[in-house]
Amino acid sequence: MDDYDIENHPDLMDPDWRRHAEKEAWVDLRRRRRRGKWLKWLVTSAIVVVVVVGAGAGLYVWGKSTAEQSTDADVGAPASSSVVTTEAAPTDLPEEGHVDLTRPFEDTPAQNWAEGIAGLAIPAAAKVGSFSAKQVGQAEDQVKQAITVAQFDPDTLDRHNPAKYAALVAPDARPDVQAHPEGYVIYLADGYHLLPVSPRMTGALTVKPGKAGELLIHASYVVAYAFDPGDHPVDGPGDLDPFVRVDADYTVRSGSHWQASSRGLWVDKFSSYFDSVACTNDEKLTPAFSEHDYSGTSVSPEPGRFDPSKPMPTLDNCHSTPG
């Protein structure tokens, strides 16, 4: 055989060897790509009826906030020693790069985002439709408190305790929150913990009038978390920094149009996209570094993964296999 006739080498012609080589190359490629998974819930408004849509999806029934159940300090993110830089942030996660565990968001899209709920822009309260400025401010605060408890509270994230969140919703909604908490809040996967650095957030609320007795509040935001990798090797920030994109339409119902138990905050539409996460856990937030053998297919990056002003991503590369 000609020494230069590499393509016809006996080893390369062996079908078992070729399948093994192709699998190893594929797994290595996927290990170096960002993972993303998409979950979407469409919620139909009803007073007591709960409709489950798709796997892990459901009707999100929210009630009026109890009198200041908790403050931002009570339910905020852990103390942080990280510094928000002013240099332009990347628009995507680097596939490889140095990771400073004291500044885990450096060189990521979250580099310049504010810490915790401070990253959510909330418009100044003003009269909207039949709702006074005071009522609008109270409605915005209900949404803010619900998002804070759902996304940042240690009791929720680490201890998987939905009690604070349940206290913020209407009595009619509490049984469903207690039965299906992971449909409302973020739980971290068992055995994985965040670094002592505050999660980062960017996004905004917008307010507009709805039907009689209704105020509509739209929330669009992205939250970035930073997991402690411990002894796990990481190739870059994406291995330990998952991003959660959320779009939600809230409705605040008030007045005699509604029974007392149904007045307050409801969610009419809720969709979320999880980026740079492990695909082996559909219910809890799990860092990408936890996966040892990822074999899904890659998808083209979508701007909305890290920018809440862009359309919500729609592609899912967690549950597909190479063709």
mmCIF file of C-alpha atoms in Angstrom:
data_model
loop_
_atom_site.group_PDB
_atom_site.id
_atom_site.type_symbol
_atom_site.label_atom_id
_atom_site.label_comp_id
_atom_site.label_asym_id
_atom_site.label_seq_id
_atom_site.Cartn_x
_atom_site.Cartn_y
_atom_site.Cartn_z
ATOM 1 C CA MET A 1 0.000 0.000 0.000
ATOM 2 C CA ASP A 2 1.229 3.503 -0.792
ATOM 3 C CA ASP A 3 2.380 5.219 2.424
ATOM 4 C CA TYR A 4 0.508 8.333 1.304
ATOM 5 C CA ASP A 5 -2.762 6.498 0.618
ATOM 6 C CA ILE A 6 -4.152 7.414 4.064
ATOM 7 C CA GLU A 7 -7.823 7.242 3.094
ATOM 8 C CA ASN A 8 -7.510 3.520 2.282
ATOM 9 C CA HIS A 9 -5.573 2.563 5.410
ATOM 10 C CA PRO A 10 -7.010 -0.728 6.826
ATOM 11 C CA ASP A 11 -7.722 0.854 10.229
ATOM 12 C CA LEU A 12 -9.752 3.625 8.622
ATOM 13 C CA MET A 13 -11.767 1.124 6.619
ATOM 14 C CA ASP A 14 -12.791 -0.827 9.724
ATOM 15 C CA PRO A 15 -16.495 0.126 10.343
ATOM 16 C CA ASP A 16 -16.287 -0.413 14.129
ATOM 17 C CA TRP A 17 -13.242 1.835 14.439
ATOM 18 C CA ARG A 18 -14.878 4.537 12.296
ATOM 19 C CA ARG A 19 -18.056 4.524 14.387
ATOM 20 C CA HIS A 20 -15.981 4.857 17.547
ATOM 21 C CA ALA A 21 -13.926 7.716 16.113
ATOM 22 C CA GLU A 22 -17.012 9.577 14.908
ATOM 23 C CA LYS A 23 -18.692 9.239 18.307
ATOM 24 C CA GLU A 24 -15.625 10.493 20.165
ATOM 25 C CA ALA A 25 -15.280 13.473 17.824
ATOM 26 C CA TRP A 26 -18.968 14.301 18.200
ATOM 27 C CA VAL A 27 -18.945 14.126 22.005
ATOM 28 C CA ASP A 28 -15.851 16.316 22.182
ATOM 29 C CA LEU A 29 -17.447 18.878 19.868
ATOM 30 C CA ARG A 30 -20.652 18.995 21.864
ATOM 31 C CA ARG A 31 -18.754 19.309 25.135
ATOM 32 C CA ARG A 32 -17.311 22.538 23.811
ATOM 33 C CA ARG A 33 -20.597 23.988 22.636
ATOM 34 C CA ARG A 34 -23.084 25.828 24.770
ATOM 35 C CA ARG A 35 -26.165 23.932 25.849
ATOM 36 C CA GLY A 36 -29.623 25.434 25.632
ATOM 37 C CA LYS A 37 -33.074 24.183 26.388
ATOM 38 C CA TRP A 38 -36.409 25.814 25.876
ATOM 39 C CA LEU A 39 -39.518 25.532 27.994
ATOM 40 C CA LYS A 40 -42.738 27.361 27.273
ATOM 41 C CA TRP A 41 -45.959 27.656 29.205
ATOM 42 C CA LEU A 42 -49.146 29.161 27.787
ATOM 43 C CA VAL A 43 -51.463 30.046 30.628
ATOM 44 C CA THR A 44 -55.209 30.523 30.206
ATOM 45 C CA SER A 45 -56.788 32.789 32.799
ATOM 46 C CA ALA A 46 -59.281 31.115 35.122
ATOM 47 C CA ILE A 47 -60.207 31.534 38.751
ATOM 48 C CA VAL A 48 -59.857 28.014 40.100
ATOM 49 C CA VAL A 49 -59.044 25.843 37.044
ATOM 50 C CA VAL A 50 -55.465 24.704 36.429
ATOM 51 C CA VAL A 51 -54.544 23.571 32.915
ATOM 52 C CA VAL A 52 -51.284 21.702 32.339
ATOM 53 C CA VAL A 53 -49.653 22.478 28.992
ATOM 54 C CA GLY A 54 -46.775 20.237 27.905
ATOM 55 C CA ALA A 55 -44.183 18.606 30.139
ATOM 56 C CA GLY A 56 -43.831 20.427 33.429
ATOM 57 C CA ALA A 57 -46.056 23.298 32.299
ATOM 58 C CA GLY A 58 -49.162 24.610 33.960
ATOM 59 C CA LEU A 59 -51.522 27.422 34.715
ATOM 60 C CA TYR A 60 -49.816 29.974 36.873
ATOM 61 C CA VAL A 61 -52.242 31.531 39.268
ATOM 62 C CA TRP A 62 -50.878 34.447 41.223
ATOM 63 C CA GLY A 63 -52.558 36.386 44.019
ATOM 64 C CA LYS A 64 -52.208 39.720 45.634
ATOM 65 C CA SER A 65 -49.047 40.162 47.683
ATOM 66 C CA THR A 66 -49.410 39.927 51.448
ATOM 67 C CA ALA A 67 -48.321 42.961 53.404
ATOM 68 C CA GLU A 68 -44.597 43.154 52.743
ATOM 69 C CA GLN A 69 -43.831 39.479 53.408
ATOM 70 C CA SER A 70 -40.191 40.175 52.746
ATOM 71 C CA THR A 71 -37.841 42.955 51.719
ATOM 72 C CA ASP A 72 -35.286 42.940 48.959
ATOM 73 C CA ALA A 73 -32.619 42.388 51.586
ATOM 74 C CA ASP A 74 -34.476 39.373 52.990
ATOM 75 C CA VAL A 75 -34.911 37.693 49.630
ATOM 76 C CA GLY A 76 -31.985 39.112 47.712
ATOM 77 C CA ALA A 77 -29.010 37.314 46.266
ATOM 78 C CA PRO A 78 -25.960 36.397 48.355
ATOM 79 C CA ALA A 79 -23.415 39.051 49.192
ATOM 80 C CA SER A 80 -21.009 39.700 46.381
ATOM 81 C CA SER A 81 -17.457 40.914 46.170
ATOM 82 C CA SER A 82 -17.556 41.026 42.389
ATOM 83 C CA VAL A 83 -17.111 44.250 40.482
ATOM 84 C CA VAL A 84 -19.273 45.330 37.567
ATOM 85 C CA THR A 85 -17.000 46.499 34.793
ATOM 86 C CA THR A 86 -17.701 49.211 32.253
ATOM 87 C CA GLU A 87 -15.993 47.603 29.268
ATOM 88 C CA ALA A 88 -18.219 46.367 26.473
ATOM 89 C CA ALA A 89 -19.505 42.881 27.247
ATOM 90 C CA PRO A 90 -19.452 39.979 24.792
ATOM 91 C CA THR A 91 -22.710 39.209 23.017
ATOM 92 C CA ASP A 92 -22.183 35.463 23.388
ATOM 93 C CA LEU A 93 -20.529 33.043 25.789
ATOM 94 C CA PRO A 94 -16.967 32.153 24.838
ATOM 95 C CA GLU A 95 -16.466 28.453 24.177
ATOM 96 C CA GLU A 96 -13.146 28.572 25.989
ATOM 97 C CA GLY A 97 -11.522 31.062 28.281
ATOM 98 C CA HIS A 98 -10.069 31.811 31.685
ATOM 99 C CA VAL A 99 -12.531 31.709 34.592
ATOM 100 C CA ASP A 100 -11.988 33.834 37.707
ATOM 101 C CA LEU A 101 -14.252 32.341 40.386
ATOM 102 C CA THR A 102 -14.338 35.681 42.215
ATOM 103 C CA ARG A 103 -15.599 37.357 39.015
ATOM 104 C CA PRO A 104 -17.337 34.534 37.162
ATOM 105 C CA PHE A 105 -19.355 36.804 34.868
ATOM 106 C CA GLU A 106 -16.273 38.498 33.421
ATOM 107 C CA ASP A 107 -16.145 38.123 29.634
ATOM 108 C CA THR A 108 -19.783 36.993 29.458
ATOM 109 C CA PRO A 109 -22.940 38.853 28.355
ATOM 110 C CA ALA A 110 -23.723 39.410 32.075
ATOM 111 C CA GLN A 111 -20.444 41.221 32.684
ATOM 112 C CA ASN A 112 -22.058 44.645 33.146
ATOM 113 C CA TRP A 113 -25.480 43.620 34.428
ATOM 114 C CA ALA A 114 -26.640 44.732 37.853
ATOM 115 C CA GLU A 115 -26.759 42.346 40.789
ATOM 116 C CA GLY A 116 -30.017 40.627 41.668
ATOM 117 C CA ILE A 117 -33.381 42.319 41.288
ATOM 118 C CA ALA A 118 -31.626 45.689 40.852
ATOM 119 C CA GLY A 119 -31.175 44.672 37.218
ATOM 120 C CA LEU A 120 -34.933 44.833 36.578
ATOM 121 C CA ALA A 121 -35.978 48.265 35.311
ATOM 122 C CA ILE A 122 -39.343 49.243 36.802
ATOM 123 C CA PRO A 123 -41.191 52.278 35.408
ATOM 124 C CA ALA A 124 -42.208 55.065 37.727
ATOM 125 C CA ALA A 125 -45.737 54.547 39.016
ATOM 126 C CA ALA A 126 -48.321 56.604 37.131
ATOM 127 C CA LYS A 127 -52.066 56.374 36.601
ATOM 128 C CA VAL A 128 -52.953 53.722 34.003
ATOM 129 C CA GLY A 129 -56.583 53.320 32.966
ATOM 130 C CA SER A 130 -58.743 52.996 36.066
ATOM 131 C CA PHE A 131 -55.726 52.202 38.234
ATOM 132 C CA SER A 132 -54.290 55.066 40.288
ATOM 133 C CA ALA A 133 -50.568 55.715 40.483
ATOM 134 C CA LYS A 134 -50.571 54.139 43.945
ATOM 135 C CA GLN A 135 -52.302 50.990 42.662
ATOM 136 C CA VAL A 136 -49.892 50.745 39.744
ATOM 137 C CA GLY A 137 -46.954 51.008 42.136
ATOM 138 C CA GLN A 138 -48.424 48.265 44.305
ATOM 139 C CA ALA A 139 -48.946 46.035 41.263
ATOM 140 C CA GLU A 140 -45.367 46.580 40.103
ATOM 141 C CA ASP A 141 -44.157 45.707 43.582
ATOM 142 C CA GLN A 142 -46.132 42.443 43.531
ATOM 143 C CA VAL A 143 -44.402 41.423 40.313
ATOM 144 C CA LYS A 144 -41.016 42.522 41.648
ATOM 145 C CA GLN A 145 -41.437 40.561 44.876
ATOM 146 C CA ALA A 146 -42.616 37.437 43.051
ATOM 147 C CA ILE A 147 -39.652 37.540 40.656
ATOM 148 C CA THR A 148 -37.226 38.164 43.515
ATOM 149 C CA VAL A 149 -38.463 35.193 45.521
ATOM 150 C CA ALA A 150 -38.634 32.946 42.456
ATOM 151 C CA GLN A 151 -35.185 33.782 41.070
ATOM 152 C CA PHE A 152 -32.941 34.825 43.973
ATOM 153 C CA ASP A 153 -34.197 33.713 47.387
ATOM 154 C CA PRO A 154 -31.890 31.128 49.042
ATOM 155 C CA ASP A 155 -34.867 29.356 50.623
ATOM 156 C CA THR A 156 -36.210 28.833 47.122
ATOM 157 C CA LEU A 157 -32.992 28.120 45.243
ATOM 158 C CA ASP A 158 -31.047 25.996 47.702
ATOM 159 C CA ARG A 159 -33.582 24.710 50.199
ATOM 160 C CA HIS A 160 -36.360 24.076 47.669
ATOM 161 C CA ASN A 161 -38.903 25.699 49.958
ATOM 162 C CA PRO A 162 -41.796 27.405 48.106
ATOM 163 C CA ALA A 163 -43.351 28.874 51.269
ATOM 164 C CA LYS A 164 -42.325 32.478 50.622
ATOM 165 C CA TYR A 165 -43.609 32.324 47.084
ATOM 166 C CA ALA A 166 -46.866 30.677 48.138
ATOM 167 C CA ALA A 167 -47.387 33.497 50.627
ATOM 168 C CA LEU A 168 -47.334 36.015 47.763
ATOM 169 C CA VAL A 169 -50.111 34.414 45.708
ATOM 170 C CA ALA A 170 -53.865 34.228 46.215
ATOM 171 C CA PRO A 171 -55.242 31.556 48.572
ATOM 172 C CA ASP A 172 -56.805 29.783 45.588
ATOM 173 C CA ALA A 173 -53.374 29.494 43.975
ATOM 174 C CA ARG A 174 -51.404 28.160 46.939
ATOM 175 C CA PRO A 175 -52.313 24.485 46.557
ATOM 176 C CA ASP A 176 -50.971 24.429 42.994
ATOM 177 C CA VAL A 177 -47.767 26.248 44.010
ATOM 178 C CA GLN A 178 -47.204 23.686 46.740
ATOM 179 C CA ALA A 179 -47.972 20.777 44.404
ATOM 180 C CA HIS A 180 -45.939 22.048 41.424
ATOM 181 C CA PRO A 181 -43.381 24.544 42.791
ATOM 182 C CA GLU A 182 -40.874 24.047 39.978
ATOM 183 C CA GLY A 183 -43.463 25.470 37.602
ATOM 184 C CA TYR A 184 -43.221 28.789 39.424
ATOM 185 C CA VAL A 185 -39.719 29.136 40.878
ATOM 186 C CA ILE A 186 -36.084 28.189 40.242
ATOM 187 C CA TYR A 187 -34.663 25.227 42.129
ATOM 188 C CA LEU A 188 -30.952 24.455 41.958
ATOM 189 C CA ALA A 189 -30.101 20.816 41.320
ATOM 190 C CA ASP A 190 -29.272 18.797 44.409
ATOM 191 C CA GLY A 191 -25.573 18.787 45.211
ATOM 192 C CA TYR A 192 -24.764 21.967 43.256
ATOM 193 C CA HIS A 193 -24.357 25.391 44.828
ATOM 194 C CA LEU A 194 -23.771 28.931 43.639
ATOM 195 C CA LEU A 195 -20.533 30.775 44.188
ATOM 196 C CA PRO A 196 -20.716 33.524 46.858
ATOM 197 C CA VAL A 197 -21.371 36.037 44.076
ATOM 198 C CA SER A 198 -24.736 37.636 43.374
ATOM 199 C CA PRO A 199 -26.554 36.467 40.242
ATOM 200 C CA ARG A 200 -26.760 39.121 37.546
ATOM 201 C CA MET A 201 -29.924 40.368 35.857
ATOM 202 C CA THR A 202 -31.077 42.571 33.005
ATOM 203 C CA GLY A 203 -34.621 43.318 31.920
ATOM 204 C CA ALA A 204 -37.649 45.513 32.413
ATOM 205 C CA LEU A 205 -41.329 45.733 33.263
ATOM 206 C CA THR A 206 -43.857 47.512 31.057
ATOM 207 C CA VAL A 207 -47.382 48.451 32.100
ATOM 208 C CA LYS A 208 -50.561 49.034 30.100
ATOM 209 C CA PRO A 209 -54.318 48.977 30.727
ATOM 210 C CA GLY A 210 -56.324 45.813 30.179
ATOM 211 C CA LYS A 211 -60.024 45.035 30.367
ATOM 212 C CA ALA A 212 -62.223 46.559 33.055
ATOM 213 C CA GLY A 213 -60.620 45.961 36.420
ATOM 214 C CA GLU A 214 -57.363 44.637 34.921
ATOM 215 C CA LEU A 215 -53.838 46.025 34.718
ATOM 216 C CA LEU A 216 -51.362 44.288 32.391
ATOM 217 C CA ILE A 217 -47.669 44.050 33.282
ATOM 218 C CA HIS A 218 -45.147 42.449 30.948
ATOM 219 C CA ALA A 219 -41.797 41.242 32.292
ATOM 220 C CA SER A 220 -38.893 40.376 30.037
ATOM 221 C CA TYR A 221 -35.566 39.588 31.655
ATOM 222 C CA VAL A 222 -32.478 37.369 31.770
ATOM 223 C CA VAL A 223 -30.807 36.090 34.930
ATOM 224 C CA ALA A 224 -27.251 34.714 35.012
ATOM 225 C CA TYR A 225 -26.147 32.385 37.819
ATOM 226 C CA ALA A 226 -22.626 31.241 38.703
ATOM 227 C CA PHE A 227 -22.164 27.722 40.075
ATOM 228 C CA ASP A 228 -19.229 26.614 42.194
ATOM 229 C CA PRO A 229 -17.443 23.995 40.051
ATOM 230 C CA GLY A 230 -15.587 22.473 42.977
ATOM 231 C CA ASP A 231 -13.295 19.808 41.542
ATOM 232 C CA HIS A 232 -15.067 19.728 38.167
ATOM 233 C CA PRO A 233 -12.868 20.892 35.279
ATOM 234 C CA VAL A 234 -14.257 23.796 33.265
ATOM 235 C CA ASP A 235 -13.249 25.006 29.805
ATOM 236 C CA GLY A 236 -14.842 28.438 30.046
ATOM 237 C CA PRO A 237 -17.549 30.584 31.682
ATOM 238 C CA GLY A 238 -20.382 28.738 29.959
ATOM 239 C CA ASP A 239 -19.568 25.579 31.902
ATOM 240 C CA LEU A 240 -20.603 27.192 35.197
ATOM 241 C CA ASP A 241 -22.755 30.225 34.211
ATOM 242 C CA PRO A 242 -26.290 29.234 33.171
ATOM 243 C CA PHE A 243 -28.582 31.942 31.790
ATOM 244 C CA VAL A 244 -32.370 31.933 32.240
ATOM 245 C CA ARG A 245 -34.427 34.070 29.838
ATOM 246 C CA VAL A 246 -38.032 34.775 30.869
ATOM 247 C CA ASP A 247 -40.954 36.511 29.175
ATOM 248 C CA ALA A 248 -44.149 36.748 31.220
ATOM 249 C CA ASP A 249 -47.475 38.572 30.940
ATOM 250 C CA TYR A 250 -49.012 39.376 34.327
ATOM 251 C CA THR A 251 -52.525 40.618 34.986
ATOM 252 C CA VAL A 252 -53.529 42.401 38.174
ATOM 253 C CA ARG A 253 -57.257 42.110 38.823
ATOM 254 C CA SER A 254 -58.937 44.536 41.161
ATOM 255 C CA GLY A 255 -62.395 45.723 42.119
ATOM 256 C CA SER A 256 -65.874 44.241 42.292
ATOM 257 C CA HIS A 257 -65.447 42.529 38.910
ATOM 258 C CA TRP A 258 -63.670 39.710 40.739
ATOM 259 C CA GLN A 259 -64.282 37.545 43.774
ATOM 260 C CA ALA A 260 -62.027 38.391 46.698
ATOM 261 C CA SER A 261 -60.054 35.169 46.393
ATOM 262 C CA SER A 262 -59.194 35.907 42.745
ATOM 263 C CA ARG A 263 -58.150 39.540 43.090
ATOM 264 C CA GLY A 264 -54.468 40.188 42.702
ATOM 265 C CA LEU A 265 -51.728 38.987 40.408
ATOM 266 C CA TRP A 266 -52.132 36.311 37.726
ATOM 267 C CA VAL A 267 -49.856 35.083 34.946
ATOM 268 C CA ASP A 268 -51.529 34.852 31.540
ATOM 269 C CA LYS A 269 -48.472 33.785 29.554
ATOM 270 C CA PHE A 270 -45.075 32.553 30.678
ATOM 271 C CA SER A 271 -42.127 31.327 28.641
ATOM 272 C CA SER A 272 -38.523 30.638 29.573
ATOM 273 C CA TYR A 273 -35.291 29.531 27.923
ATOM 274 C CA PHE A 274 -32.384 27.944 29.754
ATOM 275 C CA ASP A 275 -28.938 28.389 28.219
ATOM 276 C CA SER A 276 -25.624 26.766 29.185
ATOM 277 C CA VAL A 277 -27.245 24.142 31.372
ATOM 278 C CA ALA A 278 -27.046 20.383 31.644
ATOM 279 C CA CYS A 279 -29.757 18.673 29.652
ATOM 280 C CA THR A 280 -30.130 15.749 32.028
ATOM 281 C CA ASN A 281 -32.363 17.577 34.511
ATOM 282 C CA ASP A 282 -35.558 19.139 33.155
ATOM 283 C CA GLU A 283 -36.868 20.448 36.465
ATOM 284 C CA LYS A 284 -33.888 21.887 38.346
ATOM 285 C CA LEU A 285 -31.191 24.302 37.224
ATOM 286 C CA THR A 286 -28.049 22.227 36.658
ATOM 287 C CA PRO A 287 -24.656 23.571 35.498
ATOM 288 C CA ALA A 288 -23.230 22.373 32.208
ATOM 289 C CA PHE A 289 -20.056 21.087 33.878
ATOM 290 C CA SER A 290 -22.119 18.312 35.491
ATOM 291 C CA GLU A 291 -22.492 16.512 32.157
ATOM 292 C CA HIS A 292 -19.818 14.008 31.236
ATOM 293 C CA ASP A 293 -21.183 12.887 27.883
ATOM 294 C CA TYR A 294 -23.325 15.385 26.041
ATOM 295 C CA SER A 295 -24.458 14.181 22.615
ATOM 296 C CA GLY A 296 -27.137 16.602 21.435
ATOM 297 C CA THR A 297 -26.933 18.711 18.300
ATOM 298 C CA SER A 298 -25.875 22.333 18.191
ATOM 299 C CA VAL A 299 -28.118 25.164 17.103
ATOM 300 C CA SER A 300 -27.387 28.587 15.713
ATOM 301 C CA PRO A 301 -27.096 31.245 18.460
ATOM 302 C CA GLU A 302 -30.153 33.454 18.878
ATOM 303 C CA PRO A 303 -29.726 37.049 20.148
ATOM 304 C CA GLY A 304 -32.608 36.708 22.601
ATOM 305 C CA ARG A 305 -30.662 34.242 24.712
ATOM 306 C CA PHE A 306 -28.937 37.147 26.439
ATOM 307 C CA ASP A 307 -30.923 40.207 25.333
ATOM 308 C CA PRO A 308 -34.505 40.487 26.640
ATOM 309 C CA SER A 309 -35.282 43.180 24.073
ATOM 310 C CA LYS A 310 -34.951 40.544 21.335
ATOM 311 C CA PRO A 311 -37.486 37.786 20.535
ATOM 312 C CA MET A 312 -37.506 34.762 22.811
ATOM 313 C CA PRO A 313 -35.283 31.939 21.474
ATOM 314 C CA THR A 314 -37.187 29.014 20.000
ATOM 315 C CA LEU A 315 -34.531 26.426 19.172
ATOM 316 C CA ASP A 316 -33.820 23.519 21.516
ATOM 317 C CA ASN A 317 -30.551 21.599 21.367
ATOM 318 C CA CYS A 318 -31.043 19.523 24.487
ATOM 319 C CA HIS A 319 -33.340 16.784 23.261
ATOM 320 C CA SER A 320 -32.099 16.008 19.755
ATOM 321 C CA THR A 321 -29.502 13.557 18.465
ATOM 322 C CA PRO A 322 -27.129 13.746 15.513
ATOM 323 C CA GLY A 323 -28.642 12.704 12.207
#
